[in-house]
C-alpha cells in the first residue's frame, strides 16, 4: 500500500518505475472479536502501548540472551537470532507500534482498484502471497484474480502463491531462498535474463 501511495503521489517516481514487487502484500482485516477489542484498545492509547512495550524490551535486554531465546523457541523454532535481537531493542517497540498503528489507520480493507490500474499501465506489479498466516492470505489473491477476470485491474498485475511461506520469512532461513528466487525471476523478466544480479 505504501509503495503504491508513493508512486501515485509522485508521478516523477511512477514514470521511472519499471517493476513493483510486493512480498506478502498486506490488506487490513478485522481480527476475531476478542482480539479486535484488544487491538482497538491499544490503538486508542498508542503512547501507553509504546511506553509499556519499551519497558518490557528493556527488561528483556537485561535478561540473559539464552533465556529470551528459550522464551521465543515456541513461536520461532528456527533462525531466532534476529528476532531475539529485535525483541531486546526498545526502539523496536516504538517502530513496531507506530507502523502497526499507521497500517490500522491508512491501509484499506479492500484492494485499491484505481491504484492498480495506474500502476499496471506503467509497469508490472508482482505480488507474492503466503499461505500460513493472515498477512497475505490466499483469499486476497483470489479477490484480485476475480477483479482481473472482470477486467477491473490489468493483466500486468501478477500474483503467485507460495503456501509454505509466512510473512516473517526473513527470520526463517529455510524460506529465504524461495523468496529470493521469486524476486530475481521477476527482476530478470524486466531487465533481461542476461543481467548479472
Short mmCIF file of N, CA and C in Angstrom, two decimals:
data_model
loop_
_atom_site.label_atom_id
_atom_site.label_comp_id
_atom_site.label_asym_id
_atom_site.label_seq_id
_atom_site.Cartn_x
_atom_site.Cartn_y
_atom_site.Cartn_z
N UNK A 1 0.82 -1.20 0.00
CA UNK A 1 0.00 0.00 0.00
C UNK A 1 0.86 1.26 0.00
N UNK A 2 1.90 1.27 0.83
CA UNK A 2 2.73 2.47 0.93
C UNK A 2 3.52 2.72 -0.35
N UNK A 3 4.01 1.66 -0.98
CA UNK A 3 4.73 1.81 -2.25
C UNK A 3 3.78 2.34 -3.31
N UNK A 4 2.57 1.80 -3.36
CA UNK A 4 1.58 2.29 -4.32
C UNK A 4 1.31 3.77 -4.08
N UNK A 5 1.14 4.13 -2.82
CA UNK A 5 0.83 5.52 -2.48
C UNK A 5 1.96 6.46 -2.92
N UNK A 6 3.21 6.08 -2.68
CA UNK A 6 4.34 6.91 -3.10
C UNK A 6 4.34 7.08 -4.62
N UNK A 7 4.14 5.98 -5.34
CA UNK A 7 4.14 6.05 -6.80
C UNK A 7 3.02 6.95 -7.32
N UNK A 8 1.88 6.92 -6.67
CA UNK A 8 0.75 7.72 -7.14
C UNK A 8 0.87 9.18 -6.73
N UNK A 9 1.49 9.44 -5.59
CA UNK A 9 1.67 10.83 -5.15
C UNK A 9 2.81 11.52 -5.88
N UNK A 10 3.72 10.73 -6.42
CA UNK A 10 4.89 11.30 -7.11
C UNK A 10 4.95 10.76 -8.54
N UNK A 11 4.27 11.43 -9.47
CA UNK A 11 4.28 10.97 -10.86
C UNK A 11 5.69 10.83 -11.44
N UNK A 12 6.64 11.64 -10.96
CA UNK A 12 8.02 11.52 -11.45
C UNK A 12 8.63 10.17 -11.07
N UNK A 13 8.29 9.68 -9.88
CA UNK A 13 8.77 8.35 -9.45
C UNK A 13 8.06 7.26 -10.25
N UNK A 14 6.75 7.40 -10.41
CA UNK A 14 5.98 6.41 -11.18
C UNK A 14 6.52 6.30 -12.60
N UNK A 15 6.85 7.42 -13.21
CA UNK A 15 7.33 7.42 -14.59
C UNK A 15 8.63 6.63 -14.75
N UNK A 16 9.47 6.62 -13.71
CA UNK A 16 10.75 5.90 -13.76
C UNK A 16 10.64 4.47 -13.25
N UNK A 17 9.48 4.08 -12.76
CA UNK A 17 9.30 2.74 -12.17
C UNK A 17 9.11 1.71 -13.28
N UNK A 18 9.91 0.64 -13.22
CA UNK A 18 9.80 -0.41 -14.25
C UNK A 18 9.22 -1.71 -13.69
N UNK A 19 9.11 -1.80 -12.36
CA UNK A 19 8.59 -3.00 -11.72
C UNK A 19 8.26 -2.68 -10.27
N UNK A 20 7.12 -3.17 -9.81
CA UNK A 20 6.78 -3.09 -8.38
C UNK A 20 6.69 -4.52 -7.87
N UNK A 21 7.50 -4.83 -6.87
CA UNK A 21 7.49 -6.15 -6.24
C UNK A 21 6.85 -6.02 -4.86
N UNK A 22 5.88 -6.84 -4.59
CA UNK A 22 5.25 -6.82 -3.27
C UNK A 22 5.36 -8.21 -2.65
N UNK A 23 6.12 -8.29 -1.57
CA UNK A 23 6.20 -9.53 -0.81
C UNK A 23 5.12 -9.49 0.24
N UNK A 24 4.27 -10.49 0.28
CA UNK A 24 3.21 -10.61 1.26
C UNK A 24 2.43 -9.30 1.42
N UNK A 25 1.75 -8.85 0.34
CA UNK A 25 1.03 -7.57 0.42
C UNK A 25 -0.07 -7.63 1.48
N UNK A 26 -0.06 -6.63 2.32
CA UNK A 26 -0.96 -6.59 3.47
C UNK A 26 -2.26 -5.91 3.10
N UNK A 27 -3.36 -6.49 3.48
CA UNK A 27 -4.65 -5.84 3.39
C UNK A 27 -5.26 -5.94 4.78
N UNK A 28 -5.71 -4.81 5.26
CA UNK A 28 -6.20 -4.77 6.64
C UNK A 28 -7.52 -5.54 6.73
N UNK A 29 -7.63 -6.30 7.79
CA UNK A 29 -8.89 -7.00 8.07
C UNK A 29 -9.04 -7.10 9.57
N UNK A 30 -10.27 -7.08 10.00
CA UNK A 30 -10.52 -7.16 11.43
C UNK A 30 -10.17 -8.55 11.95
N UNK A 31 -9.63 -8.57 13.15
CA UNK A 31 -9.31 -9.83 13.82
C UNK A 31 -10.59 -10.42 14.41
N UNK A 32 -10.46 -11.58 15.06
CA UNK A 32 -11.59 -12.14 15.77
C UNK A 32 -12.02 -11.15 16.84
N UNK A 33 -13.32 -11.13 17.21
CA UNK A 33 -13.82 -10.08 18.11
C UNK A 33 -13.01 -9.87 19.39
N UNK A 34 -12.57 -10.94 20.07
CA UNK A 34 -11.82 -10.74 21.31
C UNK A 34 -10.47 -10.07 21.04
N UNK A 35 -9.80 -10.47 19.97
CA UNK A 35 -8.53 -9.84 19.62
C UNK A 35 -8.75 -8.42 19.10
N UNK A 36 -9.85 -8.21 18.38
CA UNK A 36 -10.12 -6.88 17.84
C UNK A 36 -10.33 -5.88 18.96
N UNK A 37 -10.98 -6.29 20.05
CA UNK A 37 -11.17 -5.39 21.20
C UNK A 37 -9.82 -4.97 21.76
N UNK A 38 -8.91 -5.93 21.88
CA UNK A 38 -7.57 -5.61 22.38
C UNK A 38 -6.86 -4.66 21.43
N UNK A 39 -6.92 -4.93 20.13
CA UNK A 39 -6.27 -4.06 19.15
C UNK A 39 -6.86 -2.65 19.18
N UNK A 40 -8.17 -2.57 19.31
CA UNK A 40 -8.83 -1.26 19.37
C UNK A 40 -8.38 -0.49 20.61
N UNK A 41 -8.29 -1.18 21.74
CA UNK A 41 -7.84 -0.53 22.97
C UNK A 41 -6.41 -0.02 22.82
N UNK A 42 -5.55 -0.84 22.26
CA UNK A 42 -4.15 -0.42 22.05
C UNK A 42 -4.10 0.76 21.08
N UNK A 43 -4.90 0.71 20.01
CA UNK A 43 -4.91 1.79 19.03
C UNK A 43 -5.40 3.11 19.63
N UNK A 44 -6.27 3.02 20.62
CA UNK A 44 -6.78 4.23 21.27
C UNK A 44 -5.78 4.85 22.23
N UNK A 45 -4.77 4.08 22.64
CA UNK A 45 -3.77 4.57 23.60
C UNK A 45 -2.36 4.23 23.11
N UNK A 46 -1.96 4.76 21.96
CA UNK A 46 -0.67 4.37 21.39
C UNK A 46 0.52 4.73 22.27
N UNK A 47 0.48 5.88 22.92
CA UNK A 47 1.63 6.29 23.76
C UNK A 47 1.84 5.31 24.91
N UNK A 48 0.73 4.89 25.52
CA UNK A 48 0.83 3.94 26.64
C UNK A 48 1.34 2.58 26.14
N UNK A 49 0.84 2.14 24.99
CA UNK A 49 1.27 0.84 24.45
C UNK A 49 2.76 0.86 24.11
N UNK A 50 3.22 1.95 23.52
CA UNK A 50 4.64 2.07 23.17
C UNK A 50 5.50 2.11 24.42
N UNK A 51 5.09 2.93 25.40
CA UNK A 51 5.88 3.05 26.64
C UNK A 51 5.96 1.71 27.36
N UNK A 52 4.83 0.99 27.46
CA UNK A 52 4.80 -0.30 28.13
C UNK A 52 5.72 -1.30 27.41
N UNK A 53 5.61 -1.36 26.08
CA UNK A 53 6.43 -2.30 25.31
C UNK A 53 7.91 -1.98 25.42
N UNK A 54 8.25 -0.71 25.43
CA UNK A 54 9.66 -0.34 25.57
C UNK A 54 10.21 -0.81 26.92
N UNK A 55 9.39 -0.69 27.96
CA UNK A 55 9.82 -1.15 29.29
C UNK A 55 10.02 -2.66 29.30
N UNK A 56 9.10 -3.39 28.68
CA UNK A 56 9.24 -4.85 28.61
C UNK A 56 10.52 -5.21 27.86
N UNK A 57 10.80 -4.51 26.78
CA UNK A 57 12.00 -4.81 25.99
C UNK A 57 13.28 -4.42 26.74
N UNK A 58 13.20 -3.37 27.53
CA UNK A 58 14.36 -3.02 28.36
C UNK A 58 14.64 -4.14 29.37
N UNK A 59 13.55 -4.68 29.94
CA UNK A 59 13.69 -5.80 30.87
C UNK A 59 14.32 -7.00 30.16
N UNK A 60 13.81 -7.32 28.98
CA UNK A 60 14.34 -8.45 28.21
C UNK A 60 15.81 -8.25 27.85
N UNK A 61 16.19 -7.00 27.63
CA UNK A 61 17.59 -6.71 27.28
C UNK A 61 18.54 -7.06 28.42
N UNK A 62 18.03 -6.97 29.66
CA UNK A 62 18.88 -7.25 30.82
C UNK A 62 18.86 -8.72 31.24
N UNK A 63 17.97 -9.49 30.64
CA UNK A 63 17.94 -10.93 30.91
C UNK A 63 19.00 -11.62 30.05
N UNK A 64 19.50 -12.76 30.49
CA UNK A 64 20.46 -13.49 29.65
C UNK A 64 19.84 -13.81 28.28
N UNK A 65 20.62 -13.66 27.24
CA UNK A 65 20.14 -13.87 25.88
C UNK A 65 19.56 -15.26 25.69
N UNK A 66 20.20 -16.27 26.28
CA UNK A 66 19.72 -17.65 26.12
C UNK A 66 18.33 -17.83 26.74
N UNK A 67 18.01 -17.05 27.79
CA UNK A 67 16.68 -17.13 28.41
C UNK A 67 15.62 -16.56 27.45
N UNK A 68 15.92 -15.42 26.85
CA UNK A 68 14.99 -14.82 25.88
C UNK A 68 14.83 -15.75 24.68
N UNK A 69 15.92 -16.35 24.25
CA UNK A 69 15.87 -17.30 23.14
C UNK A 69 14.95 -18.47 23.46
N UNK A 70 15.04 -18.99 24.68
CA UNK A 70 14.18 -20.13 25.05
C UNK A 70 12.71 -19.70 25.14
N UNK A 71 12.45 -18.45 25.54
CA UNK A 71 11.06 -17.95 25.57
C UNK A 71 10.46 -17.89 24.16
N UNK A 72 11.30 -17.57 23.19
CA UNK A 72 10.81 -17.40 21.82
C UNK A 72 10.80 -18.70 21.02
N UNK A 73 11.36 -19.74 21.57
CA UNK A 73 11.52 -21.00 20.83
C UNK A 73 10.20 -21.54 20.28
N UNK A 74 9.12 -21.38 21.03
CA UNK A 74 7.84 -21.92 20.60
C UNK A 74 7.29 -21.17 19.38
N UNK A 75 7.39 -19.84 19.37
CA UNK A 75 6.83 -19.08 18.26
C UNK A 75 7.76 -18.99 17.05
N UNK A 76 9.07 -19.06 17.28
CA UNK A 76 10.05 -19.01 16.19
C UNK A 76 11.02 -20.17 16.39
N UNK A 77 10.68 -21.38 15.88
CA UNK A 77 11.50 -22.55 16.16
C UNK A 77 12.92 -22.50 15.59
N UNK A 78 13.10 -21.89 14.42
CA UNK A 78 14.43 -21.87 13.79
C UNK A 78 14.80 -20.44 13.42
N UNK A 79 16.08 -20.17 13.39
CA UNK A 79 16.58 -18.88 12.94
C UNK A 79 16.12 -17.71 13.78
N UNK A 80 16.21 -17.84 15.09
CA UNK A 80 15.70 -16.82 16.00
C UNK A 80 16.67 -15.67 16.27
N UNK A 81 17.88 -15.73 15.81
CA UNK A 81 18.88 -14.72 16.20
C UNK A 81 18.39 -13.29 15.99
N UNK A 82 17.90 -12.99 14.79
CA UNK A 82 17.41 -11.65 14.51
C UNK A 82 16.21 -11.30 15.39
N UNK A 83 15.27 -12.24 15.53
CA UNK A 83 14.08 -11.99 16.34
C UNK A 83 14.45 -11.72 17.80
N UNK A 84 15.39 -12.48 18.34
CA UNK A 84 15.82 -12.29 19.73
C UNK A 84 16.46 -10.91 19.88
N UNK A 85 17.29 -10.52 18.93
CA UNK A 85 17.91 -9.19 18.99
C UNK A 85 16.86 -8.08 18.93
N UNK A 86 15.88 -8.23 18.06
CA UNK A 86 14.85 -7.20 17.93
C UNK A 86 14.01 -7.07 19.20
N UNK A 87 13.61 -8.19 19.76
CA UNK A 87 12.73 -8.16 20.93
C UNK A 87 13.44 -7.59 22.16
N UNK A 88 14.75 -7.49 22.09
CA UNK A 88 15.52 -6.92 23.20
C UNK A 88 15.93 -5.46 22.92
N UNK A 89 15.35 -4.86 21.88
CA UNK A 89 15.70 -3.49 21.48
C UNK A 89 14.49 -2.58 21.70
N UNK A 90 14.53 -1.67 22.68
CA UNK A 90 13.38 -0.81 22.98
C UNK A 90 12.90 0.03 21.80
N UNK A 91 13.78 0.48 20.92
CA UNK A 91 13.31 1.29 19.78
C UNK A 91 12.47 0.44 18.82
N UNK A 92 12.67 -0.87 18.85
CA UNK A 92 11.85 -1.74 18.01
C UNK A 92 10.37 -1.63 18.42
N UNK A 93 10.10 -1.51 19.71
CA UNK A 93 8.72 -1.39 20.18
C UNK A 93 8.06 -0.15 19.58
N UNK A 94 8.79 0.97 19.64
CA UNK A 94 8.24 2.21 19.07
C UNK A 94 7.98 2.04 17.58
N UNK A 95 8.96 1.55 16.85
CA UNK A 95 8.80 1.39 15.40
C UNK A 95 7.67 0.42 15.06
N UNK A 96 7.60 -0.69 15.80
CA UNK A 96 6.57 -1.70 15.57
C UNK A 96 5.17 -1.10 15.74
N UNK A 97 4.96 -0.41 16.86
CA UNK A 97 3.63 0.14 17.12
C UNK A 97 3.30 1.32 16.21
N UNK A 98 4.27 2.18 15.92
CA UNK A 98 3.99 3.30 15.03
C UNK A 98 3.59 2.80 13.64
N UNK A 99 4.33 1.84 13.12
CA UNK A 99 4.00 1.29 11.81
C UNK A 99 2.67 0.54 11.86
N UNK A 100 2.49 -0.28 12.89
CA UNK A 100 1.24 -1.03 13.03
C UNK A 100 0.03 -0.14 13.14
N UNK A 101 0.13 0.94 13.91
CA UNK A 101 -1.00 1.85 14.07
C UNK A 101 -1.24 2.63 12.78
N UNK A 102 -0.17 2.94 12.06
CA UNK A 102 -0.34 3.60 10.76
C UNK A 102 -1.07 2.67 9.80
N UNK A 103 -0.73 1.39 9.83
CA UNK A 103 -1.42 0.43 8.96
C UNK A 103 -2.90 0.36 9.31
N UNK A 104 -3.21 0.34 10.60
CA UNK A 104 -4.61 0.27 11.02
C UNK A 104 -5.38 1.49 10.53
N UNK A 105 -4.73 2.65 10.57
CA UNK A 105 -5.39 3.89 10.13
C UNK A 105 -5.46 4.01 8.62
N UNK A 106 -4.39 3.65 7.90
CA UNK A 106 -4.25 4.02 6.50
C UNK A 106 -4.47 2.92 5.48
N UNK A 107 -4.17 1.69 5.82
CA UNK A 107 -4.27 0.61 4.83
C UNK A 107 -5.74 0.24 4.64
N UNK A 108 -6.19 0.24 3.39
CA UNK A 108 -7.60 -0.07 3.15
C UNK A 108 -7.92 -1.55 3.38
N UNK A 109 -9.20 -1.82 3.58
CA UNK A 109 -9.64 -3.20 3.76
C UNK A 109 -10.00 -3.85 2.42
N UNK A 110 -9.99 -3.06 1.37
CA UNK A 110 -10.30 -3.58 0.03
C UNK A 110 -9.18 -3.16 -0.92
N UNK A 111 -8.97 -3.92 -1.97
CA UNK A 111 -7.94 -3.54 -2.94
C UNK A 111 -8.23 -2.16 -3.54
N UNK A 112 -7.19 -1.38 -3.75
CA UNK A 112 -7.31 -0.05 -4.35
C UNK A 112 -7.27 -0.22 -5.88
N UNK A 113 -8.44 -0.36 -6.46
CA UNK A 113 -8.56 -0.65 -7.89
C UNK A 113 -7.93 0.45 -8.74
N UNK A 114 -8.18 1.70 -8.38
CA UNK A 114 -7.62 2.82 -9.15
C UNK A 114 -6.10 2.79 -9.13
N UNK A 115 -5.53 2.50 -7.97
CA UNK A 115 -4.06 2.43 -7.86
C UNK A 115 -3.51 1.29 -8.72
N UNK A 116 -4.16 0.14 -8.69
CA UNK A 116 -3.71 -0.98 -9.51
C UNK A 116 -3.78 -0.64 -11.00
N UNK A 117 -4.83 0.07 -11.41
CA UNK A 117 -4.94 0.45 -12.82
C UNK A 117 -3.79 1.37 -13.23
N UNK A 118 -3.54 2.39 -12.42
CA UNK A 118 -2.48 3.35 -12.74
C UNK A 118 -1.10 2.69 -12.75
N UNK A 119 -0.82 1.90 -11.71
CA UNK A 119 0.47 1.21 -11.66
C UNK A 119 0.61 0.22 -12.81
N UNK A 120 -0.45 -0.54 -13.05
CA UNK A 120 -0.41 -1.57 -14.09
C UNK A 120 -0.25 -1.01 -15.49
N UNK A 121 -0.66 0.25 -15.70
CA UNK A 121 -0.44 0.89 -17.00
C UNK A 121 1.03 1.24 -17.20
N UNK A 122 1.74 1.49 -16.10
CA UNK A 122 3.14 1.90 -16.16
C UNK A 122 4.10 0.71 -16.20
N UNK A 123 3.83 -0.30 -15.37
CA UNK A 123 4.79 -1.40 -15.23
C UNK A 123 4.09 -2.62 -14.62
N UNK A 124 4.76 -3.77 -14.67
CA UNK A 124 4.21 -4.94 -13.98
C UNK A 124 4.23 -4.75 -12.47
N UNK A 125 3.25 -5.33 -11.81
CA UNK A 125 3.19 -5.37 -10.34
C UNK A 125 3.15 -6.85 -9.98
N UNK A 126 4.19 -7.33 -9.32
CA UNK A 126 4.30 -8.75 -8.98
C UNK A 126 4.09 -8.92 -7.48
N UNK A 127 3.12 -9.74 -7.13
CA UNK A 127 2.72 -9.90 -5.74
C UNK A 127 2.90 -11.35 -5.30
N UNK A 128 3.64 -11.54 -4.22
CA UNK A 128 3.88 -12.88 -3.67
C UNK A 128 3.02 -13.06 -2.42
N UNK A 129 2.15 -14.05 -2.46
CA UNK A 129 1.26 -14.34 -1.34
C UNK A 129 1.75 -15.56 -0.58
N UNK A 130 1.41 -15.61 0.69
CA UNK A 130 1.81 -16.76 1.52
C UNK A 130 0.55 -17.44 2.04
N UNK A 131 0.71 -18.67 2.48
CA UNK A 131 -0.46 -19.44 2.87
C UNK A 131 -0.58 -19.74 4.34
N UNK A 132 0.45 -19.39 5.13
CA UNK A 132 0.45 -19.83 6.52
C UNK A 132 0.09 -18.78 7.55
N UNK A 133 -0.33 -17.61 7.13
CA UNK A 133 -0.76 -16.63 8.13
C UNK A 133 -1.73 -15.63 7.53
N UNK A 134 -2.12 -14.66 8.33
CA UNK A 134 -3.15 -13.69 7.94
C UNK A 134 -2.60 -12.54 7.11
N UNK A 135 -1.29 -12.45 6.94
CA UNK A 135 -0.69 -11.26 6.35
C UNK A 135 -1.03 -11.09 4.87
N UNK A 136 -0.83 -12.09 4.07
CA UNK A 136 -1.14 -12.03 2.64
C UNK A 136 -1.92 -13.29 2.29
N UNK A 137 -3.14 -13.38 2.78
CA UNK A 137 -3.90 -14.62 2.64
C UNK A 137 -4.30 -14.92 1.20
N UNK A 138 -4.52 -16.18 0.96
CA UNK A 138 -4.89 -16.63 -0.38
C UNK A 138 -6.18 -15.97 -0.86
N UNK A 139 -7.13 -15.72 0.06
CA UNK A 139 -8.40 -15.13 -0.37
C UNK A 139 -8.19 -13.71 -0.93
N UNK A 140 -7.17 -13.01 -0.46
CA UNK A 140 -6.85 -11.69 -1.01
C UNK A 140 -6.40 -11.83 -2.46
N UNK A 141 -5.57 -12.81 -2.73
CA UNK A 141 -5.13 -13.07 -4.10
C UNK A 141 -6.31 -13.46 -4.98
N UNK A 142 -7.19 -14.31 -4.46
CA UNK A 142 -8.36 -14.74 -5.23
C UNK A 142 -9.28 -13.57 -5.56
N UNK A 143 -9.39 -12.63 -4.62
CA UNK A 143 -10.21 -11.44 -4.87
C UNK A 143 -9.60 -10.60 -6.00
N UNK A 144 -8.28 -10.46 -6.00
CA UNK A 144 -7.61 -9.72 -7.08
C UNK A 144 -7.75 -10.44 -8.42
N UNK A 145 -7.65 -11.77 -8.40
CA UNK A 145 -7.82 -12.54 -9.63
C UNK A 145 -9.23 -12.38 -10.19
N UNK A 146 -10.20 -12.31 -9.30
CA UNK A 146 -11.58 -12.08 -9.73
C UNK A 146 -11.73 -10.70 -10.37
N UNK A 147 -11.09 -9.70 -9.77
CA UNK A 147 -11.12 -8.35 -10.35
C UNK A 147 -10.44 -8.34 -11.72
N UNK A 148 -9.41 -9.14 -11.87
CA UNK A 148 -8.71 -9.24 -13.16
C UNK A 148 -9.62 -9.88 -14.22
N UNK A 149 -10.33 -10.93 -13.84
CA UNK A 149 -11.24 -11.59 -14.78
C UNK A 149 -12.34 -10.64 -15.24
N UNK A 150 -12.74 -9.74 -14.34
CA UNK A 150 -13.76 -8.74 -14.68
C UNK A 150 -13.15 -7.54 -15.40
N UNK A 151 -11.86 -7.60 -15.66
CA UNK A 151 -11.09 -6.54 -16.32
C UNK A 151 -11.15 -5.21 -15.56
N UNK A 152 -11.22 -5.32 -14.24
CA UNK A 152 -11.22 -4.11 -13.41
C UNK A 152 -9.79 -3.71 -13.04
N UNK A 153 -8.87 -4.68 -13.04
CA UNK A 153 -7.45 -4.38 -12.87
C UNK A 153 -6.69 -5.06 -14.01
N UNK A 154 -5.57 -4.49 -14.44
CA UNK A 154 -4.89 -5.00 -15.64
C UNK A 154 -4.20 -6.35 -15.44
N UNK A 155 -3.94 -6.99 -16.56
CA UNK A 155 -3.25 -8.29 -16.56
C UNK A 155 -1.80 -8.16 -16.14
N UNK A 156 -1.28 -6.94 -16.09
CA UNK A 156 0.11 -6.73 -15.66
C UNK A 156 0.27 -6.89 -14.15
N UNK A 157 -0.82 -7.09 -13.44
CA UNK A 157 -0.77 -7.42 -12.01
C UNK A 157 -0.60 -8.93 -11.95
N UNK A 158 0.57 -9.38 -11.53
CA UNK A 158 0.89 -10.81 -11.50
C UNK A 158 0.91 -11.29 -10.06
N UNK A 159 0.28 -12.42 -9.83
CA UNK A 159 0.17 -12.95 -8.47
C UNK A 159 0.68 -14.37 -8.40
N UNK A 160 1.31 -14.69 -7.29
CA UNK A 160 1.82 -16.05 -7.08
C UNK A 160 1.63 -16.40 -5.61
N UNK A 161 1.20 -17.62 -5.37
CA UNK A 161 1.03 -18.13 -4.00
C UNK A 161 2.12 -19.15 -3.72
N UNK A 162 2.80 -18.96 -2.61
CA UNK A 162 3.73 -19.98 -2.09
C UNK A 162 3.21 -20.32 -0.69
N UNK A 163 2.40 -21.36 -0.64
CA UNK A 163 1.64 -21.68 0.57
C UNK A 163 2.50 -22.00 1.78
N UNK A 164 3.75 -22.38 1.58
CA UNK A 164 4.60 -22.73 2.72
C UNK A 164 5.22 -21.50 3.41
N UNK A 165 5.11 -20.33 2.78
CA UNK A 165 5.72 -19.13 3.34
C UNK A 165 4.86 -18.48 4.41
N UNK A 166 5.52 -17.71 5.28
CA UNK A 166 4.85 -16.81 6.21
C UNK A 166 5.47 -15.43 6.02
N UNK A 167 4.77 -14.40 6.50
CA UNK A 167 5.23 -13.03 6.21
C UNK A 167 6.56 -12.68 6.85
N UNK A 168 6.92 -13.35 7.92
CA UNK A 168 8.22 -13.05 8.56
C UNK A 168 9.30 -14.03 8.09
N UNK A 169 9.25 -14.36 6.80
CA UNK A 169 10.19 -15.33 6.22
C UNK A 169 11.64 -14.95 6.45
N UNK A 170 11.93 -13.68 6.60
CA UNK A 170 13.32 -13.23 6.71
C UNK A 170 14.03 -13.80 7.94
N UNK A 171 13.27 -14.18 8.97
CA UNK A 171 13.89 -14.80 10.15
C UNK A 171 13.76 -16.32 10.12
N UNK A 172 13.34 -16.85 9.00
CA UNK A 172 13.20 -18.30 8.82
C UNK A 172 14.07 -18.71 7.63
N UNK A 173 15.31 -19.09 7.90
CA UNK A 173 16.28 -19.34 6.82
C UNK A 173 15.79 -20.27 5.71
N UNK A 174 14.99 -21.25 6.04
CA UNK A 174 14.53 -22.20 5.02
C UNK A 174 13.62 -21.54 3.98
N UNK A 175 13.06 -20.38 4.29
CA UNK A 175 12.14 -19.71 3.37
C UNK A 175 12.81 -18.64 2.51
N UNK A 176 13.97 -18.18 2.90
CA UNK A 176 14.61 -17.04 2.23
C UNK A 176 14.93 -17.33 0.77
N UNK A 177 15.47 -18.49 0.47
CA UNK A 177 15.86 -18.81 -0.91
C UNK A 177 14.67 -18.77 -1.86
N UNK A 178 13.52 -19.23 -1.41
CA UNK A 178 12.34 -19.23 -2.25
C UNK A 178 11.92 -17.80 -2.61
N UNK A 179 11.97 -16.90 -1.64
CA UNK A 179 11.60 -15.50 -1.89
C UNK A 179 12.66 -14.84 -2.77
N UNK A 180 13.91 -15.15 -2.55
CA UNK A 180 14.99 -14.61 -3.37
C UNK A 180 14.84 -15.05 -4.83
N UNK A 181 14.54 -16.33 -5.03
CA UNK A 181 14.35 -16.85 -6.39
C UNK A 181 13.19 -16.13 -7.07
N UNK A 182 12.09 -15.96 -6.36
CA UNK A 182 10.92 -15.24 -6.88
C UNK A 182 11.31 -13.82 -7.31
N UNK A 183 12.04 -13.14 -6.44
CA UNK A 183 12.44 -11.76 -6.68
C UNK A 183 13.34 -11.65 -7.91
N UNK A 184 14.37 -12.48 -7.96
CA UNK A 184 15.30 -12.44 -9.10
C UNK A 184 14.60 -12.79 -10.41
N UNK A 185 13.71 -13.75 -10.35
CA UNK A 185 12.98 -14.16 -11.57
C UNK A 185 12.20 -12.98 -12.15
N UNK A 186 11.53 -12.23 -11.28
CA UNK A 186 10.72 -11.11 -11.78
C UNK A 186 11.57 -9.91 -12.18
N UNK A 187 12.65 -9.68 -11.50
CA UNK A 187 13.56 -8.59 -11.91
C UNK A 187 14.15 -8.92 -13.28
N UNK A 188 14.58 -10.16 -13.45
CA UNK A 188 15.16 -10.57 -14.75
C UNK A 188 14.13 -10.49 -15.87
N UNK A 189 12.87 -10.74 -15.56
CA UNK A 189 11.83 -10.66 -16.59
C UNK A 189 11.68 -9.24 -17.12
N UNK A 190 12.11 -8.26 -16.35
CA UNK A 190 12.01 -6.86 -16.76
C UNK A 190 13.33 -6.35 -17.34
N UNK A 191 14.44 -6.66 -16.67
CA UNK A 191 15.74 -6.11 -17.11
C UNK A 191 16.48 -7.03 -18.06
N UNK A 192 16.00 -8.23 -18.23
CA UNK A 192 16.63 -9.18 -19.14
C UNK A 192 17.34 -10.29 -18.40
N UNK A 193 17.28 -11.47 -18.97
CA UNK A 193 17.86 -12.64 -18.29
C UNK A 193 19.38 -12.63 -18.29
N UNK A 194 20.01 -11.83 -19.15
CA UNK A 194 21.47 -11.77 -19.20
C UNK A 194 22.05 -10.88 -18.10
N UNK A 195 21.18 -10.18 -17.43
CA UNK A 195 21.63 -9.24 -16.39
C UNK A 195 22.29 -9.99 -15.24
N UNK A 196 23.40 -9.45 -14.76
CA UNK A 196 24.11 -10.07 -13.64
C UNK A 196 23.55 -9.53 -12.33
N UNK A 197 22.75 -10.33 -11.68
CA UNK A 197 22.16 -9.92 -10.40
C UNK A 197 22.75 -10.73 -9.28
#
